[in-house]
Coordinates of C-alpha atoms and ligand atoms in Angstrom, one line a residue:
M1 CA -5.5 -11.0 -18.3
T2 CA -5.1 -13.0 -15.1
R3 CA -7.8 -12.4 -12.5
F4 CA -6.5 -12.7 -9.0
A5 CA -8.8 -10.9 -6.6
H6 CA -10.9 -14.0 -5.9
S7 CA -7.9 -16.0 -4.6
A8 CA -8.4 -17.5 -1.2
A9 CA -4.7 -17.1 -0.5
L10 CA -4.9 -13.3 -0.8
R11 CA -7.5 -13.2 2.0
T12 CA -4.8 -14.2 4.5
A13 CA -2.6 -11.1 3.9
W14 CA -2.8 -7.6 5.5
Y15 CA -3.7 -4.6 3.3
P16 CA -3.5 -0.9 4.2
V17 CA -6.9 0.5 3.3
A18 CA -6.9 4.0 4.9
L19 CA -4.9 6.5 6.9
A20 CA -5.4 6.1 10.6
T21 CA -6.5 9.7 10.7
D22 CA -9.2 9.0 8.1
V23 CA -10.9 6.5 10.4
G24 CA -12.9 8.4 13.0
D25 CA -16.4 9.3 13.8
Q26 CA -17.7 9.0 10.3
P27 CA -18.1 5.6 8.7
L28 CA -15.6 5.0 5.9
A29 CA -16.5 2.7 3.0
V30 CA -13.6 0.8 1.4
R31 CA -13.6 -2.0 -1.1
L32 CA -11.0 -4.8 -0.8
L33 CA -10.6 -7.8 -3.1
G34 CA -14.1 -7.0 -4.5
E35 CA -15.7 -6.9 -1.0
D36 CA -17.3 -3.8 0.5
L37 CA -16.2 -3.0 4.0
V38 CA -17.1 -0.3 6.5
L39 CA -14.6 1.2 9.0
W40 CA -15.1 3.4 11.9
R41 CA -13.6 4.1 15.3
S42 CA -15.5 2.5 18.2
G43 CA -15.9 3.8 21.8
D44 CA -12.6 2.3 23.0
G45 CA -10.7 4.1 20.2
S46 CA -9.9 1.1 18.2
A47 CA -10.7 0.9 14.5
V48 CA -13.4 -1.6 13.5
A49 CA -13.8 -3.1 10.0
A50 CA -16.9 -5.1 9.0
P51 CA -18.7 -6.1 5.8
D52 CA -20.6 -2.9 4.6
R53 CA -23.9 -4.7 4.9
C54 CA -26.4 -4.4 7.8
P55 CA -27.5 -7.9 9.1
H56 CA -31.1 -6.6 9.2
R57 CA -32.0 -5.6 5.7
E58 CA -28.6 -5.2 4.0
A59 CA -28.4 -1.5 3.9
P60 CA -24.8 -0.2 3.5
L61 CA -23.6 0.6 7.0
S62 CA -21.3 3.2 5.6
L63 CA -24.5 5.4 5.1
G64 CA -24.9 5.4 8.9
T65 CA -23.7 7.7 11.6
V66 CA -21.3 7.2 14.5
T67 CA -22.3 8.5 18.0
N68 CA -20.0 7.8 20.9
G69 CA -18.3 5.1 19.0
D70 CA -21.5 3.2 18.0
L71 CA -22.4 3.0 14.3
A72 CA -26.1 3.4 13.7
C73 CA -27.5 2.0 10.5
A74 CA -29.3 4.6 8.4
Y75 CA -32.2 2.3 7.6
H76 CA -33.8 1.3 10.9
G77 CA -31.2 2.5 13.4
W78 CA -29.7 -0.7 14.7
S79 CA -26.4 0.2 16.2
F80 CA -23.1 -1.5 16.6
G81 CA -20.3 -0.9 19.1
D82 CA -16.9 -2.3 20.0
G83 CA -16.0 -5.4 18.0
G84 CA -19.2 -4.9 15.9
R85 CA -21.5 -6.0 18.7
C86 CA -25.1 -5.0 18.0
V87 CA -26.1 -2.8 21.0
S88 CA -29.4 -1.5 20.0
V89 CA -32.5 -2.5 18.0
P90 CA -34.7 0.6 18.4
S91 CA -37.9 -1.0 17.2
S92 CA -37.7 -3.7 19.9
G93 CA -37.4 -1.2 22.7
P94 CA -34.6 -0.8 25.2
D95 CA -35.1 -4.1 27.1
A96 CA -35.4 -6.5 24.2
T97 CA -32.9 -9.3 23.7
I98 CA -30.6 -8.7 20.8
P99 CA -30.7 -11.6 18.3
P100 CA -27.2 -13.3 18.4
T101 CA -27.0 -13.1 14.6
A102 CA -27.3 -9.3 14.7
H103 CA -23.7 -8.9 15.6
L104 CA -21.3 -8.0 12.8
S105 CA -18.7 -10.5 11.6
C106 CA -15.8 -8.1 11.9
V107 CA -12.6 -8.5 9.9
K108 CA -9.2 -8.2 11.6
V109 CA -7.7 -4.7 11.8
Q110 CA -4.3 -3.4 12.9
E111 CA -2.9 0.1 12.9
R112 CA 0.7 0.4 11.8
Y113 CA 2.8 3.1 10.2
G114 CA -0.1 5.6 10.3
L115 CA -2.2 3.3 8.3
V116 CA -5.2 1.0 9.0
W117 CA -4.4 -2.5 7.8
V118 CA -7.2 -5.1 7.2
C119 CA -6.9 -8.9 6.8
P120 CA -10.2 -10.3 5.4
G121 CA -9.5 -13.9 6.4
E122 CA -7.2 -15.6 8.9
P123 CA -3.8 -13.9 8.8
A124 CA -1.0 -16.2 7.5
S125 CA 1.7 -13.5 7.7
E126 CA 2.6 -10.3 9.5
I127 CA 2.6 -6.8 8.3
P128 CA 6.2 -6.3 6.9
R129 CA 8.5 -4.7 9.5
I130 CA 10.2 -1.4 9.0
A131 CA 12.9 -1.1 11.6
Q132 CA 13.1 2.7 11.2
E133 CA 9.6 3.1 12.7
D134 CA 11.1 2.5 16.1
D135 CA 14.3 4.5 15.5
P136 CA 14.0 8.1 16.9
V137 CA 16.5 9.3 14.4
F138 CA 13.9 8.7 11.7
R139 CA 10.6 10.6 11.3
R140 CA 7.6 9.2 9.5
L141 CA 5.6 11.0 6.9
N142 CA 2.3 9.8 5.6
T143 CA 0.4 10.8 2.5
E144 CA -3.2 10.3 1.4
V145 CA -4.6 7.0 0.2
E146 CA -5.5 7.4 -3.5
Q147 CA -7.5 5.1 -5.8
W148 CA -5.8 4.3 -9.1
A149 CA -7.4 2.7 -12.1
T150 CA -4.8 0.0 -12.4
S151 CA -4.3 -3.5 -11.0
S152 CA -2.1 -4.1 -7.9
P153 CA 0.2 -6.6 -9.9
R154 CA 1.0 -3.9 -12.4
L155 CA 1.8 -1.5 -9.5
V156 CA 4.3 -4.0 -8.0
D157 CA 5.7 -4.8 -11.4
N158 CA 6.4 -1.1 -11.8
F159 CA 7.8 -0.5 -8.4
M160 CA 10.3 -3.5 -8.7
D161 CA 11.6 -2.1 -12.0
F162 CA 14.0 0.8 -12.4
S163 CA 14.5 0.6 -16.2
H164 CA 11.4 2.9 -16.6
F165 CA 12.9 5.7 -14.5
P166 CA 14.6 7.5 -17.5
W167 CA 11.4 7.2 -19.6
V168 CA 8.5 7.7 -17.2
H169 CA 10.2 10.0 -14.7
T170 CA 11.8 12.6 -16.9
G171 CA 9.6 15.3 -15.3
T172 CA 11.1 14.5 -11.8
F173 CA 14.3 12.5 -11.2
G174 CA 14.7 10.2 -14.2
G175 CA 16.3 12.5 -16.7
A176 CA 19.9 12.0 -15.6
Q177 CA 19.8 8.2 -15.5
D178 CA 21.7 5.9 -18.0
P179 CA 19.0 3.7 -19.5
Y180 CA 21.4 0.7 -19.5
V181 CA 20.7 -1.6 -16.5
P182 CA 23.7 -3.6 -15.3
K183 CA 23.4 -7.2 -14.2
I184 CA 20.9 -7.6 -11.3
E185 CA 21.6 -9.9 -8.4
L186 CA 18.5 -10.8 -6.3
S187 CA 18.8 -11.6 -2.6
Q188 CA 16.9 -11.7 0.6
L189 CA 17.4 -8.1 1.8
D190 CA 16.3 -8.8 5.4
D191 CA 13.7 -11.0 7.1
D192 CA 10.8 -9.5 5.2
F193 CA 11.9 -8.1 1.9
F194 CA 13.4 -9.9 -1.2
G195 CA 15.0 -7.8 -3.9
Y196 CA 18.2 -6.2 -5.1
S197 CA 20.6 -3.3 -4.7
Y198 CA 21.5 -0.8 -7.4
E199 CA 22.9 2.7 -8.0
V200 CA 21.5 5.4 -10.2
D201 CA 22.2 9.0 -11.0
A202 CA 19.0 11.1 -10.4
A203 CA 18.1 14.5 -11.7
N204 CA 17.8 16.9 -8.8
P205 CA 15.5 19.8 -9.9
D206 CA 14.7 22.6 -7.4
E207 CA 11.6 20.8 -6.2
A208 CA 13.8 17.8 -5.3
T209 CA 16.4 19.5 -3.1
A210 CA 14.3 19.0 0.0
V211 CA 14.1 15.3 -0.7
S212 CA 17.8 14.8 -1.6
G213 CA 19.3 17.3 0.8
S214 CA 21.5 18.6 -2.0
D215 CA 21.4 21.4 -4.5
E216 CA 23.6 19.7 -7.1
D217 CA 21.9 19.2 -10.5
V218 CA 22.5 15.5 -10.3
V219 CA 22.7 13.3 -7.2
H220 CA 23.9 9.8 -6.9
R221 CA 21.5 7.4 -5.2
V222 CA 22.5 4.1 -3.7
M223 CA 19.3 2.1 -3.6
S224 CA 17.6 -1.2 -2.7
T225 CA 14.2 -2.3 -3.7
G226 CA 12.4 -5.3 -2.4
F227 CA 9.0 -6.8 -2.1
A228 CA 7.0 -8.6 0.7
L229 CA 4.2 -10.7 -0.8
P230 CA 1.7 -10.0 -1.9
F231 CA 1.9 -6.2 -2.8
V232 CA 4.2 -4.3 -0.5
V233 CA 7.4 -2.8 -1.9
R234 CA 10.1 -1.0 0.0
S235 CA 12.7 1.2 -1.5
T236 CA 15.7 2.4 0.4
I237 CA 17.8 5.3 -0.9
R238 CA 21.1 6.7 0.4
Y239 CA 22.3 10.1 -0.7
A240 CA 25.8 11.5 0.1
D241 CA 26.6 8.8 2.7
W242 CA 24.2 10.0 5.4
L243 CA 20.6 10.7 4.2
E244 CA 18.7 7.5 4.0
P245 CA 15.0 7.9 3.1
I246 CA 12.9 4.7 3.2
L247 CA 9.8 4.5 1.1
L248 CA 7.0 2.0 1.6
L249 CA 5.0 1.7 -1.5
C250 CA 1.6 0.1 -0.6
S251 CA -0.7 -1.2 -3.3
T252 CA -4.1 -2.6 -2.2
P253 CA -6.4 -4.5 -4.6
V254 CA -9.8 -2.9 -4.6
D255 CA -10.6 -5.5 -7.3
D256 CA -8.7 -7.0 -10.3
V257 CA -8.2 -3.7 -12.1
T258 CA -8.4 -1.0 -9.4
S259 CA -6.0 -0.3 -6.5
L260 CA -5.6 1.9 -3.5
F261 CA -2.1 3.4 -3.4
T262 CA -0.3 5.2 -0.6
F263 CA 3.3 5.6 0.3
V264 CA 5.0 6.1 3.7
V265 CA 8.4 7.8 4.0
W266 CA 10.9 7.5 6.9
R267 CA 13.8 10.0 6.9
N268 CA 16.8 10.5 9.1
D269 CA 17.0 14.3 8.3
D270 CA 17.1 17.0 11.0
H271 CA 13.3 17.1 10.9
S272 CA 13.3 20.8 10.1
I273 CA 12.4 20.4 6.4
D274 CA 8.7 21.0 5.7
P275 CA 7.1 17.6 5.1
E276 CA 4.9 19.0 2.4
G277 CA 8.0 19.9 0.3
I278 CA 9.2 16.3 0.6
L279 CA 5.9 14.7 -0.1
A280 CA 5.1 17.0 -3.1
F281 CA 8.1 15.7 -5.0
D282 CA 7.3 12.0 -4.2
R283 CA 3.7 12.6 -5.1
A284 CA 4.8 14.0 -8.5
I285 CA 6.9 10.8 -9.0
G286 CA 3.8 8.7 -8.2
A287 CA 1.7 10.7 -10.6
E288 CA 4.1 9.9 -13.4
D289 CA 3.7 6.1 -12.6
K290 CA -0.1 6.5 -12.3
A291 CA -0.4 8.3 -15.7
M292 CA 1.5 5.4 -17.4
L293 CA -0.2 2.5 -15.5
E294 CA -3.7 3.8 -16.1
Q295 CA -3.1 3.6 -19.8
V296 CA -2.1 -0.1 -19.6
P297 CA -5.3 -2.2 -19.9
G298 CA -6.2 -5.1 -17.7
T299 CA -4.2 -6.8 -15.0
L300 CA -0.7 -8.2 -15.4
P301 CA -0.5 -11.6 -17.2
L302 CA 0.9 -14.0 -14.6
E303 CA 1.6 -17.0 -16.9
R304 CA 5.2 -17.3 -17.8
V305 CA 4.6 -17.0 -21.5
G306 CA 2.3 -14.0 -21.3
L307 CA 5.0 -11.3 -21.6
V308 CA 8.4 -10.7 -23.1
S309 CA 10.9 -10.0 -20.3
V310 CA 14.6 -9.0 -20.4
Q311 CA 17.4 -8.9 -17.9
S312 CA 16.2 -5.6 -16.3
D313 CA 12.8 -7.3 -15.5
K314 CA 14.5 -9.9 -13.3
P315 CA 13.1 -8.5 -10.0
S316 CA 9.6 -8.1 -11.2
V317 CA 9.6 -11.5 -12.9
E318 CA 10.7 -13.1 -9.6
W319 CA 7.9 -11.2 -7.8
R320 CA 5.4 -12.4 -10.5
R321 CA 6.7 -16.0 -10.1
R322 CA 6.2 -16.0 -6.3
F323 CA 2.9 -14.2 -6.5
A324 CA 1.6 -16.7 -9.1
A325 CA 2.7 -19.6 -6.9
M326 CA 1.0 -17.9 -3.9
I327 CA -2.4 -17.7 -5.7
G328 CA -2.0 -21.1 -7.5
V329 CA -1.5 -19.8 -11.1
E330 CA 0.7 -22.1 -13.2
Ligands
FES401 S1 -31.1 -2.4 7.4 FE1 -29.9 -1.7 9.0 S2 -31.2 -1.4 10.6 FE2 -32.5 -2.2 9.0
FE2_402 FE1 8.1 4.7 -11.3

């Protein structure tokens, strides 16, 4: 198994760790790349992320409470406001000078696509751009952030691969697909995503009609799937020449063998379809991947000789090659 979570290069990327709506007036504990962080929303409405460790006696700040945007530690009540600035040390009285080392060393935060993204170090890249976010024809649907007992490299390997659809996804859309995978050509799909285009026939059970916009038993999907290093995957789907859902599949490494997973959907439908009907089917697809991946032990071997790969693995092998180069694995 190739450990990766300690890699310095991974500290320069952005990771979605929570729904924006989950960061509010309760501290939220998240673990990213093996480090514990606390998130809350400060008085100016911005999300704050900092190590989940009080500078006083190291109590987890996520045990504290937020009042008017200030997070008070549960142990001795020191409290922290905008930008993690320590604003109160109750035992020293209201007029005491706050020690300069009492302020929190915050980590960088951005809110994008309904998600709170964190970069634990100095950002070396941007959050991948999704053009449909600014297109009023598209609406965005978010779903919860789940913790999966699998490594983020295995998630990306899975999302870049469509040869598992007729095996893992028989309970949802995979049952109508020819298992044969024609020759795959990889290309730069746009400025941010590298991947490939392909076409599949997808089963279209009753639960899928809201997603596909069709009540046929089988629908044809024209698709592209691409990655943005390290762990973001985007799939585009076109049904019947007009409906074009975009899925952003976000894997965030909690540690080497645990991940946060959430997906975001943009759709150019007439906005009348109940979002829950759409998300329920996509969640069921995710649950099929989760059930398989949680049975595969350890993280994905990154060395070239570690696994047997065939033609249909070309996209995930290319992701693995670039990811290994990024973190310095030969
Ligand atoms: S440990 Fe947080 S205030 Fe003392
Ligand atoms: Fe899958």
